[in-house]
XYZ file of C-alpha atoms in Angstrom:
237
model
C -69.958 -31.838 2.904
C -66.357 -32.656 2.050
C -65.383 -32.712 -1.616
C -62.232 -33.734 -3.430
C -61.456 -31.844 -6.614
C -59.113 -33.623 -9.022
C -57.358 -31.531 -11.663
C -56.908 -33.760 -14.716
C -57.035 -31.326 -17.602
C -53.412 -31.589 -18.683
C -52.405 -32.817 -22.107
C -49.034 -34.214 -21.058
C -47.005 -32.292 -23.648
C -43.739 -32.897 -21.783
C -44.313 -36.653 -21.861
C -44.491 -36.844 -25.675
C -47.353 -39.328 -25.370
C -50.351 -39.924 -27.633
C -52.645 -39.646 -24.588
C -52.592 -37.193 -21.653
C -50.256 -38.316 -18.876
C -53.104 -38.996 -16.446
C -54.032 -42.005 -18.592
C -50.527 -43.479 -18.665
C -49.973 -46.591 -16.580
C -47.733 -47.167 -13.588
C -47.394 -50.880 -12.883
C -50.361 -51.534 -15.199
C -52.662 -49.082 -13.378
C -53.484 -45.701 -15.011
C -52.398 -42.646 -13.023
C -55.965 -41.294 -12.952
C -57.270 -44.569 -11.538
C -54.659 -44.594 -8.775
C -55.480 -41.028 -7.769
C -59.251 -41.469 -7.849
C -59.123 -44.685 -5.838
C -57.198 -42.925 -3.070
C -59.778 -40.160 -2.707
C -62.814 -42.388 -3.164
C -61.573 -44.659 -0.379
C -60.918 -41.746 2.007
C -63.380 -41.626 4.930
C -63.002 -37.831 4.862
C -64.410 -37.476 1.312
C -68.123 -37.461 0.431
C -67.864 -36.773 -3.322
C -65.153 -36.384 -5.952
C -65.296 -33.809 -8.752
C -63.022 -34.552 -11.688
C -62.143 -31.648 -14.001
C -60.802 -32.624 -17.407
C -60.678 -31.872 -21.118
C -64.135 -32.678 -22.600
C -62.465 -34.473 -25.509
C -61.230 -37.173 -23.129
C -64.342 -37.644 -20.983
C -65.689 -40.682 -22.835
C -62.229 -42.243 -22.856
C -62.014 -41.639 -19.108
C -65.423 -43.161 -18.407
C -64.478 -46.294 -20.348
C -61.250 -46.527 -18.353
C -63.060 -46.207 -15.024
C -65.363 -49.060 -16.035
C -62.433 -51.188 -17.179
C -60.712 -50.814 -13.804
C -63.894 -51.145 -11.715
C -63.678 -47.660 -10.234
C -66.845 -46.789 -8.312
C -68.094 -43.737 -10.199
C -71.282 -43.325 -8.173
C -69.767 -40.488 -6.165
C -67.728 -38.951 -9.006
C -68.898 -35.859 -10.896
C -66.998 -35.241 -14.139
C -66.876 -31.659 -15.416
C -64.988 -29.638 -18.017
C -61.758 -28.035 -16.893
C -60.986 -24.375 -17.530
C -58.461 -22.782 -19.857
C -55.999 -22.511 -16.943
C -55.342 -24.494 -13.786
C -56.919 -21.759 -11.677
C -60.039 -21.642 -13.850
C -60.354 -25.418 -13.523
C -60.382 -24.866 -9.752
C -63.119 -22.268 -10.193
C -65.138 -24.755 -12.258
C -64.765 -27.352 -9.517
C -65.896 -24.873 -6.852
C -68.914 -23.973 -8.991
C -69.708 -27.689 -9.379
C -69.587 -28.098 -5.589
C -72.006 -25.206 -5.127
C -74.330 -26.628 -7.781
C -74.244 -30.043 -6.097
C -75.120 -28.330 -2.804
C -78.227 -26.842 -4.379
C -76.649 -23.416 -4.759
C -76.131 -22.899 -1.039
C -72.601 -23.595 0.193
C -72.053 -23.091 3.926
C -69.187 -22.764 6.400
C -69.286 -26.563 6.723
C -68.557 -27.336 3.063
C -64.902 -27.941 2.211
C -62.964 -28.778 -0.924
C -59.628 -30.585 -1.153
C -57.998 -29.781 -4.518
C -55.355 -32.166 -5.864
C -53.369 -32.686 -9.057
C -54.228 -35.980 -10.711
C -50.537 -36.320 -11.609
C -49.658 -36.868 -7.918
C -51.019 -40.428 -7.610
C -49.144 -41.382 -4.438
C -50.843 -38.929 -2.074
C -51.478 -40.633 1.267
C -54.593 -40.965 3.374
C -52.645 -39.265 6.181
C -52.177 -36.143 4.051
C -55.871 -36.014 3.127
C -56.909 -36.474 6.748
C -54.490 -33.781 7.961
C -55.820 -31.340 5.343
C -59.369 -31.615 6.629
C -58.230 -31.384 10.248
C -56.006 -28.316 9.805
C -58.396 -26.369 7.561
C -60.598 -25.875 10.628
C -57.776 -23.742 12.100
C -56.833 -21.671 9.030
C -58.579 -19.998 6.111
C -56.987 -22.588 3.857
C -54.179 -25.138 4.014
C -51.592 -26.331 1.535
C -49.409 -29.427 1.631
C -45.682 -28.676 1.541
C -42.272 -30.038 2.502
C -39.227 -28.185 3.850
C -36.604 -27.997 1.130
C -33.516 -30.168 1.554
C -31.564 -28.104 -0.976
C -30.088 -24.635 -0.761
C -32.304 -22.263 -2.752
C -30.977 -19.420 -4.886
C -32.855 -16.351 -6.112
C -31.812 -15.273 -9.606
C -33.982 -12.413 -10.779
C -32.570 -12.496 -14.310
C -32.339 -16.278 -14.408
C -28.553 -16.200 -14.750
C -27.009 -14.595 -11.673
C -27.674 -15.440 -8.038
C -28.842 -12.377 -6.127
C -30.037 -13.930 -2.864
C -29.691 -17.125 -0.825
C -32.729 -17.357 1.483
C -32.496 -19.109 4.852
C -33.206 -22.745 3.973
C -35.261 -23.428 7.119
C -37.890 -20.948 5.928
C -38.275 -22.448 2.418
C -40.947 -25.046 1.642
C -41.710 -26.880 -1.603
C -45.440 -26.909 -2.263
C -47.038 -30.194 -3.291
C -50.766 -30.190 -2.775
C -53.474 -30.962 -2.023
C -54.887 -27.627 -0.923
C -58.069 -27.437 1.128
C -60.458 -24.553 1.790
C -64.054 -23.634 2.474
C -66.123 -23.651 -0.725
C -68.210 -20.595 0.160
C -65.240 -18.456 1.188
C -63.250 -19.327 -1.933
C -66.155 -18.264 -4.133
C -66.571 -14.983 -2.258
C -62.880 -14.163 -2.754
C -62.771 -15.312 -6.387
C -65.781 -13.258 -7.441
C -63.967 -10.069 -6.388
C -60.799 -10.740 -8.390
C -59.788 -8.543 -11.271
C -59.182 -10.159 -14.642
C -55.441 -9.589 -14.212
C -55.481 -11.431 -10.881
C -57.500 -14.285 -12.334
C -54.990 -14.605 -15.166
C -52.022 -14.530 -12.792
C -53.093 -17.097 -10.201
C -52.104 -20.741 -10.641
C -53.281 -22.053 -7.282
C -55.279 -20.938 -4.263
C -52.481 -20.241 -1.770
C -51.193 -17.072 -3.402
C -54.725 -15.716 -3.753
C -55.493 -16.253 -0.074
C -52.206 -14.693 1.065
C -52.518 -11.634 -1.163
C -56.059 -11.063 0.109
C -54.914 -11.113 3.735
C -55.988 -14.611 4.762
C -54.063 -17.211 6.773
C -52.623 -20.284 5.042
C -51.585 -23.280 7.126
C -49.009 -25.857 6.033
C -49.774 -29.566 6.168
C -46.634 -31.720 6.219
C -46.160 -33.354 2.841
C -44.463 -36.583 1.829
C -41.608 -37.212 -0.602
C -43.700 -39.990 -2.148
C -46.280 -37.357 -3.099
C -44.270 -36.288 -6.151
C -45.726 -35.109 -9.438
C -45.516 -37.184 -12.609
C -44.205 -34.672 -15.137
C -41.403 -36.223 -17.167
C -40.284 -39.605 -18.471
C -37.897 -39.815 -15.516
C -40.839 -39.529 -13.103
C -42.578 -42.433 -14.844
C -39.462 -44.610 -14.605
C -39.022 -43.694 -10.931
C -42.690 -44.472 -10.195
C -42.385 -47.866 -11.893
C -39.331 -48.706 -9.793
C -41.166 -47.721 -6.616
C -44.075 -49.988 -7.473
C -41.753 -52.871 -8.319
C -40.010 -52.444 -4.965
C -43.328 -52.398 -3.094
C -44.480 -55.566 -4.844
C -41.370 -57.560 -3.886
């Protein structure tokens, strides 16, 4: 079984909006609707698990009805206190949906709801490459020179640019293996992790890189919303 896990628990504090950013509209379509439609329409996905703040679940359900989103294969669950714990909740929901018995053939593709322009090519490549690695993450080579400033003020290192990648997501892994690793984490490790890649690397596993896409950017600020609107206007010309 192939699952998509959508992280939609953010409150959009940097957007200064009355609703979380995943409910804001780009060209009259809410971000959450755009993201869900992409994964629902993917031939590689069997079910979608949406993790979000319980206070916004009813609002979300009404929105999905308003925009005719097929919710028959969507499972909505509560997110965790952190991004990583929301991932854990999604993994647990997958295992529950599988009757408590995840196997080596059950995979999960985790994606941030705030990246609504993820392509079908990226999703397909994730599920292809995860058969070769313990997990895969979607990243792009940086086009900028990167500086290391350990104190945040003074540059102490300039890494070789060809070895630096900017992580985007989604990330894909085997449900059973993730759970086995996660159950052995200390509380300090659980608190420190934001995403799955670092956990897999620190535990000695192999992480493959799926080529990302510059269109797969994250909606974080007002600038991102303006840029996304301009992109949609250009596509509709």
